[in-house]
mmCIF file of C-alpha atoms in Angstrom:
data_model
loop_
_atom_site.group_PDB
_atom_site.id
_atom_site.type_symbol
_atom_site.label_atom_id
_atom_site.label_comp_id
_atom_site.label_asym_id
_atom_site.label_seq_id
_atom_site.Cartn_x
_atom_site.Cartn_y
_atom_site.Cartn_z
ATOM 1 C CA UNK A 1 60.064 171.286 209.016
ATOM 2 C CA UNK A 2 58.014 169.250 206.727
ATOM 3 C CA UNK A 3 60.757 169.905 203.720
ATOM 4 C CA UNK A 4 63.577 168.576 205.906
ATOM 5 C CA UNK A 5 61.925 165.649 207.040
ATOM 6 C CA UNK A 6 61.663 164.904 203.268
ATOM 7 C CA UNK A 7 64.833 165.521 202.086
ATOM 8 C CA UNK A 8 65.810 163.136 205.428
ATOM 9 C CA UNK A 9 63.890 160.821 204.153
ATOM 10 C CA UNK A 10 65.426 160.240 201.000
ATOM 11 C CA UNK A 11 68.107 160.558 202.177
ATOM 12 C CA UNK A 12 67.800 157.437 204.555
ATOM 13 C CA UNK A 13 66.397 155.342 201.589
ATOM 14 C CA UNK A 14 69.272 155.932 199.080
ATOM 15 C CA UNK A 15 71.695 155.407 202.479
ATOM 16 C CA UNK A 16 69.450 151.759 202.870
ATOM 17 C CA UNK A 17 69.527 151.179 198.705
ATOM 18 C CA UNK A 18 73.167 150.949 198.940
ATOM 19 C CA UNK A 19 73.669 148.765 201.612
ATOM 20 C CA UNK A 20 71.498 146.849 200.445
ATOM 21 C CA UNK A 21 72.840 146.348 197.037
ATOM 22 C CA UNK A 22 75.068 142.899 197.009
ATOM 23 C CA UNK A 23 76.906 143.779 193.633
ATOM 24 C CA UNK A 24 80.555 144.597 194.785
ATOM 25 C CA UNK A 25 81.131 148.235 193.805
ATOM 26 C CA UNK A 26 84.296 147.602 191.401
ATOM 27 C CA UNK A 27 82.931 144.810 190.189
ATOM 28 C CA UNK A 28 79.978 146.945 188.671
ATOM 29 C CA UNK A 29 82.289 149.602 187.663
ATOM 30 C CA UNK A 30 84.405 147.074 185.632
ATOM 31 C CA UNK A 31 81.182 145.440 183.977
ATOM 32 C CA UNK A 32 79.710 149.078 183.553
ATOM 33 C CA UNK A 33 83.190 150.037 181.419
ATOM 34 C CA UNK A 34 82.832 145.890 179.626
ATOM 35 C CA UNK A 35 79.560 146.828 178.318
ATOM 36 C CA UNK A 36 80.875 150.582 177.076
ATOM 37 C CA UNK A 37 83.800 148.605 175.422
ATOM 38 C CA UNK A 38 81.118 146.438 173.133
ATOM 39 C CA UNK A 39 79.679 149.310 172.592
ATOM 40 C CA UNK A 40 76.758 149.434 174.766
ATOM 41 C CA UNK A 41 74.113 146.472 172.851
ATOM 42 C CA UNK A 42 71.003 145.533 173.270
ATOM 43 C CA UNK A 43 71.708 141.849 175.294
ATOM 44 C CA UNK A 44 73.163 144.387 178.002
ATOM 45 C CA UNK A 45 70.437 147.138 178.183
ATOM 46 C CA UNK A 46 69.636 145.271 181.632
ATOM 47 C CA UNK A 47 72.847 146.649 182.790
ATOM 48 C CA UNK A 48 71.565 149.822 184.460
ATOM 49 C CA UNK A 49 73.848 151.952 187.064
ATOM 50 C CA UNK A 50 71.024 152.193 189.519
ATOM 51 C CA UNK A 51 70.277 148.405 189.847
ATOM 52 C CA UNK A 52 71.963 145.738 191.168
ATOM 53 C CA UNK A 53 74.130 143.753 189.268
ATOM 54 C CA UNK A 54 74.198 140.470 191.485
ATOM 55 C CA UNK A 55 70.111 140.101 192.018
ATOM 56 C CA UNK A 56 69.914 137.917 188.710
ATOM 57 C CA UNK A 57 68.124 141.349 187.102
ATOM 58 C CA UNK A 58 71.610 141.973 184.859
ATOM 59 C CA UNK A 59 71.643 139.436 182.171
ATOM 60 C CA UNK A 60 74.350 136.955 181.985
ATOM 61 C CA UNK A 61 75.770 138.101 185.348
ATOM 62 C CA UNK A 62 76.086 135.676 188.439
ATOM 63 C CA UNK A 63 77.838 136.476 191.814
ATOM 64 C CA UNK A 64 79.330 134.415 194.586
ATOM 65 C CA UNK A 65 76.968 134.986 197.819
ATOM 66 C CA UNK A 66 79.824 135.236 200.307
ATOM 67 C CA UNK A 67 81.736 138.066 198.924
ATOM 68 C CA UNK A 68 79.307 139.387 196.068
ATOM 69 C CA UNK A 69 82.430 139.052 193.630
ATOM 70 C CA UNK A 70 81.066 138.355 189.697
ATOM 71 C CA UNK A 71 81.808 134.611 189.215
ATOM 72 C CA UNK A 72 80.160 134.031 186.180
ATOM 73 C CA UNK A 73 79.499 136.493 182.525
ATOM 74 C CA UNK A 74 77.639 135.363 179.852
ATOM 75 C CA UNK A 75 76.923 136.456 176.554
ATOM 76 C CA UNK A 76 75.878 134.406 173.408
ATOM 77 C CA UNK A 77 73.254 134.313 170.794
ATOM 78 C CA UNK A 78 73.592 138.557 169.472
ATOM 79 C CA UNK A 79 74.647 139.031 165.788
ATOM 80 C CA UNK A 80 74.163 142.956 166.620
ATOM 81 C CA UNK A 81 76.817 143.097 169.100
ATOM 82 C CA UNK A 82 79.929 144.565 167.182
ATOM 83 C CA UNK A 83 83.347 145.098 168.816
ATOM 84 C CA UNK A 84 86.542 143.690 170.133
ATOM 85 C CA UNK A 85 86.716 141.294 173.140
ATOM 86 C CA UNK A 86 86.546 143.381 176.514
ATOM 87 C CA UNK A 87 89.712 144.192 177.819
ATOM 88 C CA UNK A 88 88.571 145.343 180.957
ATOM 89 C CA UNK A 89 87.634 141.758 181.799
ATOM 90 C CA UNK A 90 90.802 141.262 183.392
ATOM 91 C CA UNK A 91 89.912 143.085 186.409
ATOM 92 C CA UNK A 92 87.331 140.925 187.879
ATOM 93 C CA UNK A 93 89.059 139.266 190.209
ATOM 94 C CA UNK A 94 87.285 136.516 190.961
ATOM 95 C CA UNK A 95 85.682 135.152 187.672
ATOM 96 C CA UNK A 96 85.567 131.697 187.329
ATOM 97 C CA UNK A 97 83.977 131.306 184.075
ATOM 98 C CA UNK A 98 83.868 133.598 180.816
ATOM 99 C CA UNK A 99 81.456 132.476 177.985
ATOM 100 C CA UNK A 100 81.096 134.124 174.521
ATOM 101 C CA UNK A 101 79.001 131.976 171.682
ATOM 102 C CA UNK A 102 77.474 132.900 168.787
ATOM 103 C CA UNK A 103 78.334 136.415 168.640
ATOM 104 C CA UNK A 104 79.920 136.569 164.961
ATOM 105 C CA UNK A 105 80.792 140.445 164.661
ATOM 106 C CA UNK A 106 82.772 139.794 168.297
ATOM 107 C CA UNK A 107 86.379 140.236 166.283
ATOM 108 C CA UNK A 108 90.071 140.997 167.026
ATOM 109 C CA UNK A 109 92.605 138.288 169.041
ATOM 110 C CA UNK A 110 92.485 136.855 172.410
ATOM 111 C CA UNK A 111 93.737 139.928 174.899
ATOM 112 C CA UNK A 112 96.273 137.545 176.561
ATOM 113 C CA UNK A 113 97.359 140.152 178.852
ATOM 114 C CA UNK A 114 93.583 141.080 180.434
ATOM 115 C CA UNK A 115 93.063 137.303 180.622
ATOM 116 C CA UNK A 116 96.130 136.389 182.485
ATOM 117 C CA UNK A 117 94.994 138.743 185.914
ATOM 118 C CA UNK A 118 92.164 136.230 185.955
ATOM 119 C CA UNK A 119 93.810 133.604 188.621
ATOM 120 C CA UNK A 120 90.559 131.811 189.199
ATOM 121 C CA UNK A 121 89.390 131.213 185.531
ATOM 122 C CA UNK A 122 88.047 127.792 185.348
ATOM 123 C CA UNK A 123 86.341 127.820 181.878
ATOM 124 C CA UNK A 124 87.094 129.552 178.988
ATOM 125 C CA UNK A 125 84.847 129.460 176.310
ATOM 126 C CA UNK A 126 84.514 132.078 173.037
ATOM 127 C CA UNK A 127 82.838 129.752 170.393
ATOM 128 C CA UNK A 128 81.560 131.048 167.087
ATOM 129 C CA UNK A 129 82.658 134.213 167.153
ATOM 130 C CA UNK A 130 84.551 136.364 164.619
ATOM 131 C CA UNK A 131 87.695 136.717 166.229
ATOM 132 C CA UNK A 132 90.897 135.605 164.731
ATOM 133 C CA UNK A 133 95.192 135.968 165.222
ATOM 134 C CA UNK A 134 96.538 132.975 166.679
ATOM 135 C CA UNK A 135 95.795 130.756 170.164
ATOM 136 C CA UNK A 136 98.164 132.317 172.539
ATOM 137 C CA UNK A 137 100.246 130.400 175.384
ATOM 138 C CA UNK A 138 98.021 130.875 178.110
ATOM 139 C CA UNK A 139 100.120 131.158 181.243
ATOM 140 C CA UNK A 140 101.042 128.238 184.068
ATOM 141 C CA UNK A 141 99.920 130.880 186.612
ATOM 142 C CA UNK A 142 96.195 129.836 185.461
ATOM 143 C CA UNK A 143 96.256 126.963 187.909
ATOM 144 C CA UNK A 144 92.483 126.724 187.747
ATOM 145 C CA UNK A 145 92.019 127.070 183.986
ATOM 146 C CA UNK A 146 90.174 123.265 183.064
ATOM 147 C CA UNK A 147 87.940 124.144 180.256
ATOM 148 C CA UNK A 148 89.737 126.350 177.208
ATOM 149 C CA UNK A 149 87.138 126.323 174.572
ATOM 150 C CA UNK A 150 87.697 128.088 171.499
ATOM 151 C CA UNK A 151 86.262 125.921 168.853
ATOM 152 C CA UNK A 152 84.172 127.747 165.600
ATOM 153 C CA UNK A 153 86.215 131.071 165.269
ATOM 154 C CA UNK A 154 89.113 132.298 162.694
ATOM 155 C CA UNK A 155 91.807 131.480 164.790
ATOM 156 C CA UNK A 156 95.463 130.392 162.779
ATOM 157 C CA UNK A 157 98.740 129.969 163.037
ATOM 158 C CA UNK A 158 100.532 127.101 165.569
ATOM 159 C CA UNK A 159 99.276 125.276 167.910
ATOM 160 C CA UNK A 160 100.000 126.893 171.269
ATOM 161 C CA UNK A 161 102.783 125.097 172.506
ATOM 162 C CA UNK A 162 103.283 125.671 176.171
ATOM 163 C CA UNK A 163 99.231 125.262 177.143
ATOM 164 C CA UNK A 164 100.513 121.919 178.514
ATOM 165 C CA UNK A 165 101.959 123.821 181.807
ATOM 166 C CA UNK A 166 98.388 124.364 182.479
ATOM 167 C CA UNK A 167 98.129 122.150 185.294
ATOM 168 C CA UNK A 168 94.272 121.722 185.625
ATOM 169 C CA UNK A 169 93.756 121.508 181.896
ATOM 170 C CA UNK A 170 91.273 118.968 180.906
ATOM 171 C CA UNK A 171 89.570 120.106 177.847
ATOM 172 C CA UNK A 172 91.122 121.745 174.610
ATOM 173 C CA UNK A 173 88.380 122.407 172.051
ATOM 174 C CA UNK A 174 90.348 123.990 168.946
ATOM 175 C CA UNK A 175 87.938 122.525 166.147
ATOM 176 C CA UNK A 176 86.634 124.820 162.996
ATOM 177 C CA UNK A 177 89.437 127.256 162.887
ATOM 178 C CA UNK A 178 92.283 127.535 160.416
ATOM 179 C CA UNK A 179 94.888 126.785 162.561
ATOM 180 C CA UNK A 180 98.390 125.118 160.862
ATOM 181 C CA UNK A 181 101.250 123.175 161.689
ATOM 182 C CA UNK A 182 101.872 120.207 163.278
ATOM 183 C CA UNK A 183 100.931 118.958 167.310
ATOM 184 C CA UNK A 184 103.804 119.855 169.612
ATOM 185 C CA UNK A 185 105.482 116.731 171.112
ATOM 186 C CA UNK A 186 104.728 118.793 174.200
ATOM 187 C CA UNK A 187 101.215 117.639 173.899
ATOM 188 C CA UNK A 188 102.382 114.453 175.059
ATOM 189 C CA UNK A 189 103.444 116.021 178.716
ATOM 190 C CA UNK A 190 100.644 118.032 179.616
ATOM 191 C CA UNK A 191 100.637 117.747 184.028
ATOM 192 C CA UNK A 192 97.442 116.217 183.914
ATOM 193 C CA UNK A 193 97.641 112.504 182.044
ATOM 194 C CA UNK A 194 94.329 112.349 182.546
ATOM 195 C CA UNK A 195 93.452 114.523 179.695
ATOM 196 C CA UNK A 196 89.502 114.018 178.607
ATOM 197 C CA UNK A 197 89.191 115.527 175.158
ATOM 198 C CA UNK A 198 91.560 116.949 172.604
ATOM 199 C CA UNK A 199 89.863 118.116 169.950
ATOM 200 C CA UNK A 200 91.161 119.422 166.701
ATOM 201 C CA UNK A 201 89.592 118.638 164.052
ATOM 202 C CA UNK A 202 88.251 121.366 160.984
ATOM 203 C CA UNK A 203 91.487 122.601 160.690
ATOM 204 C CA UNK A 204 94.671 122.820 158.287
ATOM 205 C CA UNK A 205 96.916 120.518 160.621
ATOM 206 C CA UNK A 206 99.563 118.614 159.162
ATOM 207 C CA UNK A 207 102.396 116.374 159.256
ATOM 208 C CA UNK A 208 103.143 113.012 161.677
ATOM 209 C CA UNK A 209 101.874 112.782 165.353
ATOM 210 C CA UNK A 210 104.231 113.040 168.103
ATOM 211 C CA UNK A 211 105.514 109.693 169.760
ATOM 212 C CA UNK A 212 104.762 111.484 172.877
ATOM 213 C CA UNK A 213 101.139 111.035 172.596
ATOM 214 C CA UNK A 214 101.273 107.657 173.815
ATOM 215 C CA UNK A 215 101.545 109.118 177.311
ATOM 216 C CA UNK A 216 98.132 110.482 177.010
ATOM 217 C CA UNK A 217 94.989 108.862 178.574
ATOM 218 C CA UNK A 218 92.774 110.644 176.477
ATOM 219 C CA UNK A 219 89.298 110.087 176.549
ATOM 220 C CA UNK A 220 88.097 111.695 173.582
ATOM 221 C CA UNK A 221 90.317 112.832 170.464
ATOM 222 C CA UNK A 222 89.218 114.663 167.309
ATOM 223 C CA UNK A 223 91.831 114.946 164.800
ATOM 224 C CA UNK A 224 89.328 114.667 161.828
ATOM 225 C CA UNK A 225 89.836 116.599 158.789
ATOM 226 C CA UNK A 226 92.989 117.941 158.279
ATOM 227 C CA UNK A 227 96.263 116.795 156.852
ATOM 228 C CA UNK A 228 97.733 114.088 159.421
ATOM 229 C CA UNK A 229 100.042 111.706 157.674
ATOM 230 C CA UNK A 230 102.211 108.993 159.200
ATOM 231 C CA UNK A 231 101.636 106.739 162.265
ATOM 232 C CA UNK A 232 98.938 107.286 164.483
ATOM 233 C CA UNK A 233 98.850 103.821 166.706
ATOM 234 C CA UNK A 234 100.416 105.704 169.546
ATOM 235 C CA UNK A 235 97.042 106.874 170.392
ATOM 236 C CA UNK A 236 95.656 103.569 171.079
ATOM 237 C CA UNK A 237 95.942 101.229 173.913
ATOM 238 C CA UNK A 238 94.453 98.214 175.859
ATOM 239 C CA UNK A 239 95.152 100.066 178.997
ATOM 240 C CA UNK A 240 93.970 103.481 178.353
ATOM 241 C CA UNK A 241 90.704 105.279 178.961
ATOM 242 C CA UNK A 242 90.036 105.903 175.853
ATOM 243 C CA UNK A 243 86.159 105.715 174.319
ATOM 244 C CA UNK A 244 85.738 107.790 170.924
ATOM 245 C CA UNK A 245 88.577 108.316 168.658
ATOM 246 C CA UNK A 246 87.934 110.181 165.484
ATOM 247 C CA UNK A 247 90.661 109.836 162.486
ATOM 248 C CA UNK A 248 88.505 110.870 158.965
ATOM 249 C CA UNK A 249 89.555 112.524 156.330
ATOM 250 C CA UNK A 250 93.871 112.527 156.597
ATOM 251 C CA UNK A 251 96.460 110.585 155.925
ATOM 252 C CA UNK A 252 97.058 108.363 157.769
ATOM 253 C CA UNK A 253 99.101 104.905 157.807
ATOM 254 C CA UNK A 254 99.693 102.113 159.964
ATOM 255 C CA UNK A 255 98.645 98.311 160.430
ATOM 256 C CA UNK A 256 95.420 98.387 162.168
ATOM 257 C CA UNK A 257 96.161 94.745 163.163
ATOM 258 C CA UNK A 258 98.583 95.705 165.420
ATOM 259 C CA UNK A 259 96.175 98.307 167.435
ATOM 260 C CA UNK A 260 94.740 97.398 170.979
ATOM 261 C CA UNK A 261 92.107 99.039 171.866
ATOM 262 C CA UNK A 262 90.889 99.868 175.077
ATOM 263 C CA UNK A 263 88.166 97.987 176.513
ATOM 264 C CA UNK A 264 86.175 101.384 177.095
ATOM 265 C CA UNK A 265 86.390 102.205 173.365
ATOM 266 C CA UNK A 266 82.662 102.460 171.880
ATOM 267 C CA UNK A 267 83.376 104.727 168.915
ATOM 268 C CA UNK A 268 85.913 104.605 166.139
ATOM 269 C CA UNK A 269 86.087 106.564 163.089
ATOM 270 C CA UNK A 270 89.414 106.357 161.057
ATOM 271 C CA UNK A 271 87.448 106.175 157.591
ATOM 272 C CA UNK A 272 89.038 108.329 154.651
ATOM 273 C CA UNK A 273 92.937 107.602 155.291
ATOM 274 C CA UNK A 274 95.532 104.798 154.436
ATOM 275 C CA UNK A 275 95.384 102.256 156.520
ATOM 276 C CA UNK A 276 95.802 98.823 155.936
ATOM 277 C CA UNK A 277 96.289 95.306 157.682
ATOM 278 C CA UNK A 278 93.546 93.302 159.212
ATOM 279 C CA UNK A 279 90.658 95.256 161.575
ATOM 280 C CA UNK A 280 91.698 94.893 165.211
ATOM 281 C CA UNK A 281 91.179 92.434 167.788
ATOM 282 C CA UNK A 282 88.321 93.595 169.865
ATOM 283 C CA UNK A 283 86.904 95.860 166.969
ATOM 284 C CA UNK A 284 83.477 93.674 167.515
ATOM 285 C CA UNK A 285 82.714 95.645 171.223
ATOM 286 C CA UNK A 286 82.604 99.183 170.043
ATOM 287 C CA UNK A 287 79.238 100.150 169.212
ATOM 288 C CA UNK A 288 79.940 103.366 166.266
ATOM 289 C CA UNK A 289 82.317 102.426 163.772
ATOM 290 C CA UNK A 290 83.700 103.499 160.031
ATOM 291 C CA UNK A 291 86.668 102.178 158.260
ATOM 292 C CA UNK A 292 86.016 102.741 154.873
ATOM 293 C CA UNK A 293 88.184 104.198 152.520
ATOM 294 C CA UNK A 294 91.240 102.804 153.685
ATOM 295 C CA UNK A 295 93.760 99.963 152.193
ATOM 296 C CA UNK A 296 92.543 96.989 154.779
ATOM 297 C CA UNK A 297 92.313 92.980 154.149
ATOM 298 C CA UNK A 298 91.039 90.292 155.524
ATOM 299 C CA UNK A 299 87.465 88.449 156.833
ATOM 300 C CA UNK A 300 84.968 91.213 159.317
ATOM 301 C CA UNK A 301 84.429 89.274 162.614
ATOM 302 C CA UNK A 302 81.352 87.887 163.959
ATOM 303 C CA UNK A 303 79.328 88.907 167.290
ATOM 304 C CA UNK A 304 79.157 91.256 169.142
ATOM 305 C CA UNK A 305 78.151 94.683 167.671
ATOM 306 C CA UNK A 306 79.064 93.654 164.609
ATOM 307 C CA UNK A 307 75.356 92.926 162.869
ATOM 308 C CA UNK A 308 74.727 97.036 163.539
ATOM 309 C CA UNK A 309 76.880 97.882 161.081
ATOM 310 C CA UNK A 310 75.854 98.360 157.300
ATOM 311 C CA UNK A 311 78.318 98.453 154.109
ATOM 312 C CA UNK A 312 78.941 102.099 154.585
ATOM 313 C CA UNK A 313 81.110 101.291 157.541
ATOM 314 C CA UNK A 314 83.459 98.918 155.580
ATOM 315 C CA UNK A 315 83.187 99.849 151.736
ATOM 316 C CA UNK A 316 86.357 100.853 149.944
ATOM 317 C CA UNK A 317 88.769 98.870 151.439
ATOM 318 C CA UNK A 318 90.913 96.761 149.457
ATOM 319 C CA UNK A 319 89.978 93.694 150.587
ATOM 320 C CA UNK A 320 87.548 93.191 153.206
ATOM 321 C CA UNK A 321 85.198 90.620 153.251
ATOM 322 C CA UNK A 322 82.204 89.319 154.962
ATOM 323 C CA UNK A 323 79.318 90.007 156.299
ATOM 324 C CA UNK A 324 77.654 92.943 155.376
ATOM 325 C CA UNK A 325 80.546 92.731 152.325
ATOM 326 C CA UNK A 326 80.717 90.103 149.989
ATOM 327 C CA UNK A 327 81.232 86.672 151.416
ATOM 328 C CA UNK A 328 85.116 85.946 151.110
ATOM 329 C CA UNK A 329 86.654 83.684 148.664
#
């Protein structure tokens, strides 16, 4: 009698363990088969069969409350963990955010096809990582998609050219890879005007900007070092939203005296190319600036920010003068 009881008893607490357990069964089963597919490291030795996955005791792992779905997988900061990106990823049906940083033996290309099932991705981000082939044309169908972060990898090739069907997009961090090419004109027509930062700098971009850029309301853009040539006043405006703007290190050439700038503009960098004229209107309201290195005339203006700045942010210019330069003739 006393044997049965036992065996009843455990019996009833493995029956109360697993209704107890929040972590949705195929969710587990998927992140069980994720941490087999990089090859079982040490950052995921947490992830035990016989625990729950959504009590915060699996690391990097976060679940919604009101259907104990994964939202949220981390994993960053392991130079030990060696494999290709998870391809079983794709079926967790209701992630919202994927990050992967600093995990340089993570190699191989983007699975496009795992990440496309994921229809409530809101951030992307796989940053400093080994992987390489080229930025694929994430699908429209990733309505949610606003963050697509894949800045410090070995990306190369094109610039993905549809991304702008995304219609959520807000952020494109593509800096630090080797991608080539120029910027699609359909950059210019992404659904959401609105876009905050395009960043693409550290890369081996070439050739003139597309006109259509001018319909951006970019807050931030990074096209520093690579191989822009050409015009690049369509990314100015007085009307725009724009605040930091960072040109160094290309080609660039246009008459800087013909640039408005937006009255929320407090950093400009466009040192290192060919531009010439006279320095904007304005130009004495943004607090960071460099325009060194470049082919422009005529006498600095007074006020505002203008006593901040030091000979390093005008040098090398073929004829600026005044204060900190040389007093003009």
């Amino acid at each position: 009698m006393r044997t049965k009881l036992f065996f009843l008893l455990i019996l009833l607490s493995q029956v109360a363990s697993c209704l107890s357990e929040l972590c949705h069964p195929q969710d587990k089963t998927t992140l069980l088969q994720i941490k087999k597919e990089l090859n079982n490291p040490t950052i995921l030795s947490s992830w035990k069969p016989n625990t729950d996955c959504c009590k915060m005791s699996w690391y990097g792992v976060t679940c919604f409350r009101s259907n104990n779905h994964v939202r949220d997988l981390t994993i960053s900061h392991d130079n030990n963990l060696t494999s290709k990106f998870p391809l079983s990823i794709g079926n967790l049906p209701y992630l919202e955010s994927i990050y992967f940083d600093n995990l340089p033996n993570l190699i191989g290309p983007i699975p496009i096809d795992s990440i496309s099932k994921l229809l409530n991705l809101k951030s992307l981000t796989i940053t400093s990582t080994g992987m390489s082939g080229p930025i694929p044309n994430f699908p429209p169908h990733l309505k949610n998609l606003f963050n697509l972060d894949l800045s410090s990898n070995h990306f190369s090739g094109t610039l993905p050219r549809y991304i702008y069907k995304l219609p959520k997009l807000e952020m494109i961090y593509f800096y630090n890879n080797s991608l080539t090419g120029t910027i699609p004109s359909s950059y210019g027509y992404f659904n959401n005007k609105n876009l905050p930062s395009l960043l693409l700098s550290h890369n081996h971009l070439s050739g003139k900007l597309p006109l259509s850029l001018a319909r951006l309301n970019t807050t931030v853009i990074e096209l520093s070092y690579n191989n822009f040539e050409g015009d690049a006043s369509m990314l100015f405006g007085s009307n725009k939203a724009t605040r930091e703007i960072y040109l160094t290190q290309n080609m660039f050439t246009l008459d800087f005296g013909k640039v408005e700038l937006s009255k929320t503009m407090t950093t400009l960098d466009v040192s290192h190319n060919q531009i010439y004229g006279k320095l904007p209107m304005g130009i004495e309201n943004i607090s960071w600036l460099n325009v060194s290195y470049n082919r422009l005339c005529g006498k600095i203006p007074k006020g505002g920010n203008m006593n901040k700045f030091g000979v390093g942010s005008f040098l090398h210019n073929k004829c600026l003068c005044g204060c900190p330069l040389p007093k003009c003739k």
